[in-house]
JSON list of C-alpha atoms and ligand atoms in Angstrom, two decimals:
[
{"chain": "I", "resi": 178, "resn": "MET", "atom": "CA", "xyz": [98.27, 162.43, -137.88]},
{"chain": "I", "resi": 179, "resn": "ASN", "atom": "CA", "xyz": [96.92, 158.91, -138.30]},
{"chain": "I", "resi": 180, "resn": "ILE", "atom": "CA", "xyz": [98.42, 155.73, -139.69]},
{"chain": "I", "resi": 181, "resn": "GLY", "atom": "CA", "xyz": [97.14, 155.47, -143.28]},
{"chain": "I", "resi": 182, "resn": "LYS", "atom": "CA", "xyz": [96.02, 152.51, -145.38]},
{"chain": "I", "resi": 183, "resn": "LEU", "atom": "CA", "xyz": [98.60, 151.27, -147.87]},
{"chain": "I", "resi": 184, "resn": "THR", "atom": "CA", "xyz": [96.27, 150.38, -150.72]},
{"chain": "I", "resi": 185, "resn": "GLU", "atom": "CA", "xyz": [96.52, 153.71, -152.54]},
{"chain": "I", "resi": 186, "resn": "TYR", "atom": "CA", "xyz": [98.87, 154.26, -155.50]},
{"chain": "I", "resi": 187, "resn": "HIS", "atom": "CA", "xyz": [101.19, 156.31, -153.29]},
{"chain": "I", "resi": 188, "resn": "SER", "atom": "CA", "xyz": [101.59, 153.51, -150.79]},
{"chain": "I", "resi": 189, "resn": "ILE", "atom": "CA", "xyz": [105.40, 153.66, -150.66]},
{"chain": "I", "resi": 190, "resn": "GLU", "atom": "CA", "xyz": [105.29, 157.30, -149.49]},
{"chain": "I", "resi": 191, "resn": "GLN", "atom": "CA", "xyz": [102.53, 156.28, -147.09]},
{"chain": "I", "resi": 192, "resn": "ILE", "atom": "CA", "xyz": [104.81, 153.64, -145.56]},
{"chain": "I", "resi": 193, "resn": "PHE", "atom": "CA", "xyz": [107.40, 156.29, -144.61]},
{"chain": "I", "resi": 194, "resn": "GLN", "atom": "CA", "xyz": [104.68, 158.57, -143.33]},
{"chain": "I", "resi": 195, "resn": "ASN", "atom": "CA", "xyz": [103.21, 155.75, -141.22]},
{"chain": "I", "resi": 196, "resn": "ASN", "atom": "CA", "xyz": [106.68, 154.92, -139.91]},
{"chain": "I", "resi": 197, "resn": "ARG", "atom": "CA", "xyz": [107.30, 158.50, -138.75]},
{"chain": "I", "resi": 198, "resn": "VAL", "atom": "CA", "xyz": [103.88, 158.70, -137.08]},
{"chain": "I", "resi": 199, "resn": "TRP", "atom": "CA", "xyz": [104.43, 155.39, -135.27]},
{"chain": "I", "resi": 200, "resn": "VAL", "atom": "CA", "xyz": [107.97, 156.32, -134.14]},
{"chain": "I", "resi": 201, "resn": "ALA", "atom": "CA", "xyz": [106.73, 159.63, -132.74]},
{"chain": "I", "resi": 202, "resn": "ARG", "atom": "CA", "xyz": [103.91, 157.83, -130.94]},
{"chain": "I", "resi": 203, "resn": "GLN", "atom": "CA", "xyz": [106.23, 155.24, -129.39]},
{"chain": "I", "resi": 204, "resn": "GLU", "atom": "CA", "xyz": [108.72, 157.89, -128.27]},
{"chain": "I", "resi": 205, "resn": "LYS", "atom": "CA", "xyz": [105.94, 159.85, -126.62]},
{"chain": "I", "resi": 206, "resn": "LEU", "atom": "CA", "xyz": [104.84, 156.72, -124.74]},
{"chain": "I", "resi": 207, "resn": "ASP", "atom": "CA", "xyz": [108.39, 155.78, -123.75]},
{"chain": "I", "resi": 208, "resn": "PRO", "atom": "CA", "xyz": [111.40, 157.98, -124.57]},
{"chain": "I", "resi": 209, "resn": "ASN", "atom": "CA", "xyz": [113.73, 154.96, -124.16]},
{"chain": "I", "resi": 210, "resn": "TYR", "atom": "CA", "xyz": [111.66, 152.63, -126.38]},
{"chain": "I", "resi": 211, "resn": "PHE", "atom": "CA", "xyz": [114.08, 152.43, -129.32]},
{"chain": "I", "resi": 212, "resn": "LYS", "atom": "CA", "xyz": [117.20, 152.58, -127.14]},
{"chain": "I", "resi": 213, "resn": "ASP", "atom": "CA", "xyz": [115.93, 149.54, -125.23]},
{"chain": "I", "resi": 214, "resn": "LEU", "atom": "CA", "xyz": [114.89, 147.75, -128.46]},
{"chain": "I", "resi": 215, "resn": "ALA", "atom": "CA", "xyz": [118.32, 148.31, -129.99]},
{"chain": "I", "resi": 216, "resn": "ALA", "atom": "CA", "xyz": [120.08, 146.91, -126.91]},
{"chain": "I", "resi": 217, "resn": "GLY", "atom": "CA", "xyz": [119.39, 143.29, -127.92]},
{"chain": "I", "resi": 218, "resn": "GLN", "atom": "CA", "xyz": [116.80, 140.56, -128.24]},
{"chain": "I", "resi": 219, "resn": "ALA", "atom": "CA", "xyz": [115.77, 137.72, -125.94]},
{"chain": "I", "resi": 220, "resn": "PRO", "atom": "CA", "xyz": [112.50, 136.48, -127.47]},
{"chain": "I", "resi": 221, "resn": "PRO", "atom": "CA", "xyz": [110.81, 133.61, -125.64]},
{"chain": "I", "resi": 222, "resn": "TYR", "atom": "CA", "xyz": [109.14, 132.33, -128.82]},
{"chain": "I", "resi": 223, "resn": "LEU", "atom": "CA", "xyz": [110.16, 131.03, -132.22]},
{"chain": "I", "resi": 224, "resn": "TYR", "atom": "CA", "xyz": [107.24, 131.20, -134.62]},
{"chain": "I", "resi": 225, "resn": "ILE", "atom": "CA", "xyz": [107.19, 129.11, -137.80]},
{"chain": "I", "resi": 226, "resn": "GLY", "atom": "CA", "xyz": [104.29, 130.19, -139.98]},
{"chain": "I", "resi": 227, "resn": "CYS", "atom": "CA", "xyz": [102.96, 130.68, -143.48]},
{"chain": "I", "resi": 228, "resn": "SER", "atom": "CA", "xyz": [104.03, 133.64, -145.64]},
{"chain": "I", "resi": 229, "resn": "ASP", "atom": "CA", "xyz": [100.37, 134.61, -146.19]},
{"chain": "I", "resi": 230, "resn": "SER", "atom": "CA", "xyz": [99.96, 138.37, -145.74]},
{"chain": "I", "resi": 231, "resn": "ARG", "atom": "CA", "xyz": [96.81, 137.98, -143.67]},
{"chain": "I", "resi": 232, "resn": "LEU", "atom": "CA", "xyz": [98.43, 136.46, -140.62]},
{"chain": "I", "resi": 233, "resn": "PRO", "atom": "CA", "xyz": [101.12, 138.43, -138.92]},
{"chain": "I", "resi": 234, "resn": "LEU", "atom": "CA", "xyz": [100.92, 136.41, -135.72]},
{"chain": "I", "resi": 235, "resn": "THR", "atom": "CA", "xyz": [102.38, 139.33, -133.79]},
{"chain": "I", "resi": 236, "resn": "GLN", "atom": "CA", "xyz": [99.07, 141.13, -134.28]},
{"chain": "I", "resi": 237, "resn": "PHE", "atom": "CA", "xyz": [96.89, 138.09, -133.58]},
{"chain": "I", "resi": 238, "resn": "MET", "atom": "CA", "xyz": [98.87, 137.45, -130.39]},
{"chain": "I", "resi": 239, "resn": "GLN", "atom": "CA", "xyz": [99.25, 141.15, -129.52]},
{"chain": "I", "resi": 240, "resn": "THR", "atom": "CA", "xyz": [102.97, 140.80, -128.89]},
{"chain": "I", "resi": 241, "resn": "ASP", "atom": "CA", "xyz": [105.56, 143.58, -128.95]},
{"chain": "I", "resi": 242, "resn": "PRO", "atom": "CA", "xyz": [108.74, 143.85, -131.01]},
{"chain": "I", "resi": 243, "resn": "GLY", "atom": "CA", "xyz": [111.41, 141.65, -129.42]},
{"chain": "I", "resi": 244, "resn": "GLU", "atom": "CA", "xyz": [109.07, 138.88, -128.31]},
{"chain": "I", "resi": 245, "resn": "ILE", "atom": "CA", "xyz": [108.89, 136.59, -131.35]},
{"chain": "I", "resi": 246, "resn": "PHE", "atom": "CA", "xyz": [111.68, 135.22, -133.55]},
{"chain": "I", "resi": 247, "resn": "VAL", "atom": "CA", "xyz": [110.15, 134.39, -136.93]},
{"chain": "I", "resi": 248, "resn": "HIS", "atom": "CA", "xyz": [110.50, 132.01, -139.85]},
{"chain": "I", "resi": 249, "resn": "ARG", "atom": "CA", "xyz": [107.84, 132.01, -142.55]},
{"chain": "I", "resi": 250, "resn": "ASN", "atom": "CA", "xyz": [107.44, 130.16, -145.82]},
{"chain": "I", "resi": 251, "resn": "ILE", "atom": "CA", "xyz": [104.55, 128.98, -147.98]},
{"chain": "I", "resi": 252, "resn": "ALA", "atom": "CA", "xyz": [102.43, 126.53, -145.97]},
{"chain": "I", "resi": 253, "resn": "ASN", "atom": "CA", "xyz": [104.68, 126.71, -142.88]},
{"chain": "I", "resi": 254, "resn": "GLN", "atom": "CA", "xyz": [106.87, 123.77, -143.78]},
{"chain": "I", "resi": 255, "resn": "ILE", "atom": "CA", "xyz": [109.83, 122.36, -141.90]},
{"chain": "I", "resi": 256, "resn": "CYS", "atom": "CA", "xyz": [112.13, 121.09, -144.61]},
{"chain": "I", "resi": 257, "resn": "LEU", "atom": "CA", "xyz": [115.12, 119.16, -143.28]},
{"chain": "I", "resi": 258, "resn": "THR", "atom": "CA", "xyz": [117.39, 120.44, -146.06]},
{"chain": "I", "resi": 259, "resn": "ASP", "atom": "CA", "xyz": [116.31, 124.08, -145.90]},
{"chain": "I", "resi": 260, "resn": "ILE", "atom": "CA", "xyz": [119.43, 125.92, -144.71]},
{"chain": "I", "resi": 261, "resn": "ASN", "atom": "CA", "xyz": [117.38, 129.08, -144.20]},
{"chain": "I", "resi": 262, "resn": "PHE", "atom": "CA", "xyz": [115.02, 127.36, -141.77]},
{"chain": "I", "resi": 263, "resn": "LEU", "atom": "CA", "xyz": [117.79, 125.32, -140.10]},
{"chain": "I", "resi": 264, "resn": "SER", "atom": "CA", "xyz": [119.89, 128.39, -139.36]},
{"chain": "I", "resi": 265, "resn": "VAL", "atom": "CA", "xyz": [116.87, 130.14, -137.87]},
{"chain": "I", "resi": 266, "resn": "LEU", "atom": "CA", "xyz": [116.18, 127.09, -135.71]},
{"chain": "I", "resi": 267, "resn": "GLU", "atom": "CA", "xyz": [119.80, 126.75, -134.60]},
{"chain": "I", "resi": 268, "resn": "TYR", "atom": "CA", "xyz": [120.06, 130.43, -133.75]},
{"chain": "I", "resi": 269, "resn": "ALA", "atom": "CA", "xyz": [116.76, 130.34, -131.85]},
{"chain": "I", "resi": 270, "resn": "ILE", "atom": "CA", "xyz": [117.73, 127.32, -129.77]},
{"chain": "I", "resi": 271, "resn": "GLU", "atom": "CA", "xyz": [121.48, 127.74, -129.35]},
{"chain": "I", "resi": 272, "resn": "HIS", "atom": "CA", "xyz": [121.81, 131.51, -129.02]},
{"chain": "I", "resi": 273, "resn": "LEU", "atom": "CA", "xyz": [118.41, 132.97, -128.15]},
{"chain": "I", "resi": 274, "resn": "GLN", "atom": "CA", "xyz": [117.39, 129.98, -126.04]},
{"chain": "I", "resi": 275, "resn": "VAL", "atom": "CA", "xyz": [113.72, 130.36, -126.88]},
{"chain": "I", "resi": 276, "resn": "ARG", "atom": "CA", "xyz": [111.38, 128.58, -124.48]},
{"chain": "I", "resi": 277, "resn": "HIS", "atom": "CA", "xyz": [108.62, 127.80, -126.98]},
{"chain": "I", "resi": 278, "resn": "ILE", "atom": "CA", "xyz": [108.47, 126.89, -130.66]},
{"chain": "I", "resi": 279, "resn": "ILE", "atom": "CA", "xyz": [105.14, 127.53, -132.36]},
{"chain": "I", "resi": 280, "resn": "VAL", "atom": "CA", "xyz": [104.35, 125.85, -135.67]},
{"chain": "I", "resi": 281, "resn": "CYS", "atom": "CA", "xyz": [101.25, 127.65, -136.88]},
{"chain": "I", "resi": 282, "resn": "GLY", "atom": "CA", "xyz": [99.26, 126.79, -139.99]},
{"chain": "I", "resi": 283, "resn": "HIS", "atom": "CA", "xyz": [96.03, 128.38, -141.10]},
{"chain": "I", "resi": 284, "resn": "TYR", "atom": "CA", "xyz": [92.75, 127.61, -142.81]},
{"chain": "I", "resi": 285, "resn": "ARG", "atom": "CA", "xyz": [92.23, 129.03, -146.33]},
{"chain": "I", "resi": 286, "resn": "CYS", "atom": "CA", "xyz": [95.94, 128.53, -147.04]},
{"chain": "I", "resi": 287, "resn": "GLY", "atom": "CA", "xyz": [96.87, 128.89, -150.73]},
{"chain": "I", "resi": 288, "resn": "GLY", "atom": "CA", "xyz": [99.76, 126.47, -150.24]},
{"chain": "I", "resi": 289, "resn": "ILE", "atom": "CA", "xyz": [97.44, 123.79, -148.86]},
{"chain": "I", "resi": 290, "resn": "GLN", "atom": "CA", "xyz": [95.05, 124.43, -151.73]},
{"chain": "I", "resi": 291, "resn": "ALA", "atom": "CA", "xyz": [97.91, 124.05, -154.24]},
{"chain": "I", "resi": 292, "resn": "ALA", "atom": "CA", "xyz": [98.86, 120.75, -152.56]},
{"chain": "I", "resi": 293, "resn": "LEU", "atom": "CA", "xyz": [95.32, 119.41, -152.66]},
{"chain": "I", "resi": 294, "resn": "GLU", "atom": "CA", "xyz": [94.33, 120.67, -156.08]},
{"chain": "I", "resi": 295, "resn": "GLY", "atom": "CA", "xyz": [97.71, 121.18, -157.77]},
{"chain": "I", "resi": 296, "resn": "CYS", "atom": "CA", "xyz": [98.62, 123.05, -160.91]},
{"chain": "I", "resi": 297, "resn": "SER", "atom": "CA", "xyz": [99.73, 126.50, -159.83]},
{"chain": "I", "resi": 298, "resn": "GLY", "atom": "CA", "xyz": [102.08, 126.01, -162.76]},
{"chain": "I", "resi": 299, "resn": "GLY", "atom": "CA", "xyz": [105.02, 127.41, -160.84]},
{"chain": "I", "resi": 300, "resn": "LEU", "atom": "CA", "xyz": [107.60, 126.61, -158.19]},
{"chain": "I", "resi": 301, "resn": "VAL", "atom": "CA", "xyz": [104.94, 126.50, -155.49]},
{"chain": "I", "resi": 302, "resn": "ASP", "atom": "CA", "xyz": [103.85, 123.10, -156.82]},
{"chain": "I", "resi": 303, "resn": "SER", "atom": "CA", "xyz": [107.33, 121.72, -156.08]},
{"chain": "I", "resi": 304, "resn": "TRP", "atom": "CA", "xyz": [107.55, 123.41, -152.69]},
{"chain": "I", "resi": 305, "resn": "VAL", "atom": "CA", "xyz": [104.19, 122.01, -151.53]},
{"chain": "I", "resi": 306, "resn": "ASN", "atom": "CA", "xyz": [104.80, 118.57, -153.02]},
{"chain": "I", "resi": 307, "resn": "PRO", "atom": "CA", "xyz": [105.50, 117.02, -149.57]},
{"chain": "I", "resi": 308, "resn": "ILE", "atom": "CA", "xyz": [102.00, 118.15, -148.55]},
{"chain": "I", "resi": 309, "resn": "ARG", "atom": "CA", "xyz": [100.56, 116.68, -151.74]},
{"chain": "I", "resi": 310, "resn": "GLU", "atom": "CA", "xyz": [102.26, 113.40, -150.77]},
{"chain": "I", "resi": 311, "resn": "LEU", "atom": "CA", "xyz": [100.56, 113.68, -147.39]},
{"chain": "I", "resi": 312, "resn": "TYR", "atom": "CA", "xyz": [97.23, 114.06, -149.10]},
{"chain": "I", "resi": 313, "resn": "LEU", "atom": "CA", "xyz": [97.89, 111.04, -151.35]},
{"chain": "I", "resi": 314, "resn": "GLN", "atom": "CA", "xyz": [98.78, 108.93, -148.30]},
{"chain": "I", "resi": 315, "resn": "ARG", "atom": "CA", "xyz": [95.43, 109.74, -146.69]},
{"chain": "I", "resi": 316, "resn": "GLN", "atom": "CA", "xyz": [93.43, 110.35, -149.88]},
{"chain": "I", "resi": 317, "resn": "GLU", "atom": "CA", "xyz": [90.60, 107.93, -149.14]},
{"chain": "I", "resi": 318, "resn": "GLU", "atom": "CA", "xyz": [89.97, 109.46, -145.71]},
{"chain": "I", "resi": 319, "resn": "ILE", "atom": "CA", "xyz": [90.30, 113.05, -146.96]},
{"chain": "I", "resi": 320, "resn": "ASP", "atom": "CA", "xyz": [88.11, 112.58, -150.05]},
{"chain": "I", "resi": 321, "resn": "ARG", "atom": "CA", "xyz": [85.34, 111.18, -147.82]},
{"chain": "I", "resi": 322, "resn": "LEU", "atom": "CA", "xyz": [85.05, 114.50, -145.93]},
{"chain": "I", "resi": 323, "resn": "PRO", "atom": "CA", "xyz": [81.78, 116.37, -146.64]},
{"chain": "I", "resi": 324, "resn": "ASP", "atom": "CA", "xyz": [83.08, 119.34, -148.64]},
{"chain": "I", "resi": 325, "resn": "ARG", "atom": "CA", "xyz": [86.10, 121.13, -150.05]},
{"chain": "I", "resi": 326, "resn": "GLU", "atom": "CA", "xyz": [86.53, 123.36, -147.01]},
{"chain": "I", "resi": 327, "resn": "ALA", "atom": "CA", "xyz": [86.57, 120.36, -144.66]},
{"chain": "I", "resi": 328, "resn": "ARG", "atom": "CA", "xyz": [89.20, 118.68, -146.86]},
{"chain": "I", "resi": 329, "resn": "LEU", "atom": "CA", "xyz": [91.38, 121.80, -146.94]},
{"chain": "I", "resi": 330, "resn": "ASN", "atom": "CA", "xyz": [91.04, 122.33, -143.18]},
{"chain": "I", "resi": 331, "resn": "PHE", "atom": "CA", "xyz": [91.89, 118.71, -142.46]},
{"chain": "I", "resi": 332, "resn": "LEU", "atom": "CA", "xyz": [95.00, 118.89, -144.64]},
{"chain": "I", "resi": 333, "resn": "ALA", "atom": "CA", "xyz": [96.04, 122.20, -143.02]},
{"chain": "I", "resi": 334, "resn": "GLU", "atom": "CA", "xyz": [95.88, 120.56, -139.58]},
{"chain": "I", "resi": 335, "resn": "LEU", "atom": "CA", "xyz": [97.56, 117.36, -140.75]},
{"chain": "I", "resi": 336, "resn": "ASN", "atom": "CA", "xyz": [100.33, 119.47, -142.26]},
{"chain": "I", "resi": 337, "resn": "VAL", "atom": "CA", "xyz": [101.00, 121.17, -138.91]},
{"chain": "I", "resi": 338, "resn": "ARG", "atom": "CA", "xyz": [101.22, 117.77, -137.20]},
{"chain": "I", "resi": 339, "resn": "VAL", "atom": "CA", "xyz": [103.72, 116.52, -139.76]},
{"chain": "I", "resi": 340, "resn": "GLN", "atom": "CA", "xyz": [105.80, 119.70, -139.58]},
{"chain": "I", "resi": 341, "resn": "VAL", "atom": "CA", "xyz": [105.98, 119.39, -135.79]},
{"chain": "I", "resi": 342, "resn": "LYS", "atom": "CA", "xyz": [107.15, 115.81, -136.29]},
{"chain": "I", "resi": 343, "resn": "ASN", "atom": "CA", "xyz": [109.76, 117.03, -138.81]},
{"chain": "I", "resi": 344, "resn": "LEU", "atom": "CA", "xyz": [111.00, 119.52, -136.24]},
{"chain": "I", "resi": 345, "resn": "PHE", "atom": "CA", "xyz": [111.83, 116.64, -133.91]},
{"chain": "I", "resi": 346, "resn": "GLN", "atom": "CA", "xyz": [113.90, 115.05, -136.68]},
{"chain": "I", "resi": 347, "resn": "THR", "atom": "CA", "xyz": [116.36, 117.94, -136.95]},
{"chain": "I", "resi": 348, "resn": "SER", "atom": "CA", "xyz": [119.76, 117.38, -135.35]},
{"chain": "I", "resi": 349, "resn": "ILE", "atom": "CA", "xyz": [119.35, 120.75, -133.65]},
{"chain": "I", "resi": 350, "resn": "MET", "atom": "CA", "xyz": [116.23, 119.63, -131.74]},
{"chain": "I", "resi": 351, "resn": "ARG", "atom": "CA", "xyz": [117.68, 116.17, -131.07]},
{"chain": "I", "resi": 352, "resn": "ASN", "atom": "CA", "xyz": [120.80, 117.68, -129.50]},
{"chain": "I", "resi": 353, "resn": "ALA", "atom": "CA", "xyz": [118.69, 120.05, -127.43]},
{"chain": "I", "resi": 354, "resn": "LEU", "atom": "CA", "xyz": [116.53, 117.14, -126.25]},
{"chain": "I", "resi": 355, "resn": "ARG", "atom": "CA", "xyz": [119.59, 115.08, -125.37]},
{"chain": "I", "resi": 356, "resn": "ASP", "atom": "CA", "xyz": [120.90, 117.95, -123.23]},
{"chain": "I", "resi": 357, "resn": "GLY", "atom": "CA", "xyz": [117.51, 118.61, -121.61]},
{"chain": "I", "resi": 358, "resn": "ARG", "atom": "CA", "xyz": [117.24, 122.15, -122.98]},
{"chain": "I", "resi": 359, "resn": "ALA", "atom": "CA", "xyz": [114.71, 121.67, -125.78]},
{"chain": "I", "resi": 360, "resn": "PRO", "atom": "CA", "xyz": [111.96, 124.29, -126.02]},
{"chain": "I", "resi": 361, "resn": "GLN", "atom": "CA", "xyz": [108.34, 123.27, -125.67]},
{"chain": "I", "resi": 362, "resn": "VAL", "atom": "CA", "xyz": [106.76, 122.72, -129.10]},
{"chain": "I", "resi": 363, "resn": "HIS", "atom": "CA", "xyz": [103.21, 123.77, -130.02]},
{"chain": "I", "resi": 364, "resn": "GLY", "atom": "CA", "xyz": [101.14, 123.05, -133.14]},
{"chain": "I", "resi": 365, "resn": "TRP", "atom": "CA", "xyz": [98.48, 125.63, -133.86]},
{"chain": "I", "resi": 366, "resn": "VAL", "atom": "CA", "xyz": [96.15, 126.58, -136.66]},
{"chain": "I", "resi": 367, "resn": "LEU", "atom": "CA", "xyz": [94.69, 130.02, -137.22]},
{"chain": "I", "resi": 368, "resn": "ASP", "atom": "CA", "xyz": [91.14, 130.36, -138.48]},
{"chain": "I", "resi": 369, "resn": "LEU", "atom": "CA", "xyz": [91.03, 133.43, -140.70]},
{"chain": "I", "resi": 370, "resn": "LEU", "atom": "CA", "xyz": [87.21, 133.45, -140.62]},
{"chain": "I", "resi": 371, "resn": "THR", "atom": "CA", "xyz": [87.13, 134.02, -136.86]},
{"chain": "I", "resi": 372, "resn": "GLY", "atom": "CA", "xyz": [90.63, 135.33, -136.18]},
{"chain": "I", "resi": 373, "resn": "LEU", "atom": "CA", "xyz": [91.00, 132.75, -133.44]},
{"chain": "I", "resi": 374, "resn": "ILE", "atom": "CA", "xyz": [94.03, 130.54, -132.84]},
{"chain": "I", "resi": 375, "resn": "LYS", "atom": "CA", "xyz": [93.31, 126.87, -132.20]},
{"chain": "I", "resi": 376, "resn": "ASP", "atom": "CA", "xyz": [95.78, 124.69, -130.29]},
{"chain": "I", "resi": 377, "resn": "LEU", "atom": "CA", "xyz": [95.95, 121.28, -131.94]},
{"chain": "I", "resi": 378, "resn": "ALA", "atom": "CA", "xyz": [97.25, 119.87, -128.63]},
{"chain": "I", "resi": 379, "resn": "ILE", "atom": "CA", "xyz": [99.83, 117.75, -130.41]},
{"chain": "I", "resi": 380, "resn": "SER", "atom": "CA", "xyz": [101.49, 115.26, -128.12]},
{"chain": "I", "resi": 381, "resn": "THR", "atom": "CA", "xyz": [105.19, 115.33, -128.93]},
{"chain": "I", "resi": 382, "resn": "GLU", "atom": "CA", "xyz": [106.38, 112.75, -126.40]},
{"chain": "I", "resi": 383, "resn": "THR", "atom": "CA", "xyz": [106.72, 109.91, -128.89]},
{"chain": "I", "resi": 384, "resn": "TRP", "atom": "CA", "xyz": [109.03, 111.97, -131.08]},
{"chain": "I", "resi": 385, "resn": "HIS", "atom": "CA", "xyz": [111.43, 112.74, -128.26]},
{"chain": "I", "resi": 386, "resn": "TYR", "atom": "CA", "xyz": [113.16, 109.44, -128.94]},
{"chain": "I", "resi": 387, "resn": "HIS", "atom": "CA", "xyz": [113.87, 109.09, -132.62]},
{"chain": "I", "resi": 388, "resn": "PRO", "atom": "CA", "xyz": [114.71, 105.54, -133.75]},
{"chain": "I", "resi": 389, "resn": "SER", "atom": "CA", "xyz": [117.84, 106.69, -135.57]},
{"chain": "I", "resi": 390, "resn": "CYS", "atom": "CA", "xyz": [119.12, 108.23, -132.34]},
{"chain": "I", "resi": 391, "resn": "ARG", "atom": "CA", "xyz": [118.36, 105.24, -130.14]},
{"chain": "I", "resi": 392, "resn": "LEU", "atom": "CA", "xyz": [122.04, 104.49, -129.53]},
{"chain": "I", "resi": 393, "resn": "ALA", "atom": "CA", "xyz": [122.65, 107.98, -128.23]},
{"chain": "I", "resi": 394, "resn": "TYR", "atom": "CA", "xyz": [120.01, 107.67, -125.52]},
{"chain": "E", "resi": 1394, "resn": "CO", "atom": "CO1", "xyz": [99.15, 129.85, -146.12]}
]
C-alpha cells in the first residue's frame, strides 16, 4: 500500500490511511521507533519559519521527527509581544537547550507580497505591517530594483535580517548571551523555484550587546 495524495475529496480518510501505512513502514524498519520517539525530545534546532504550506523545512532539510522544534507564522516574524513565539523561544533555550536557531524566510511569500502591495483586506495586513514599515523605510532603494520579483526577494531577505535582529532584543536571548549559553543564530531564505536553502550569512556580533543592556555587561 502506498502513501496517497491528499487532493481528492476523500482526503480526510486518506490521511488516516497514509498514517497507518507510514506507521507500519516505520515499525518494520525499527520496532522501537515509536517507543524511542515517545521517550522525549532533545532537538538541536529551533526553526522559525513562514506558515506557507509549501515549505515544511523538515522535508527540505531531510530531518527526522525529534530534530527540529518549530514556530511558524505568516512571513516568519519575531514579534516581541507575541506570547506564543516567546514561550516557544523560552522553552527552546531554557529547557531544550537548542544549539541553533534558524530564522528562515522564503521567496514568493504571500506575507511579503501583502506587505509590499497591501490590501489583503484582512488581519494579514495588520500582521505584516512591520514589514510594510520596513519597505517604506527603504522604499527608494527597493523601488529602484529592476522588477517585482527582485523587489519581493529583496524584502524577503531584509525581513529575515530584521527578524534575526529582533531575536537578539528578546530578554530570553539577552539572558542566554549574558550567561554564555546562547544558541548560534542563522538567517536563511528558501527559494521555492529551486528548492535550495540560501544562507544569508548574517553577522550577529553587533547585536550581542544591546544598548539598553549596556549596564548589565
Ligand atoms: Co510565506
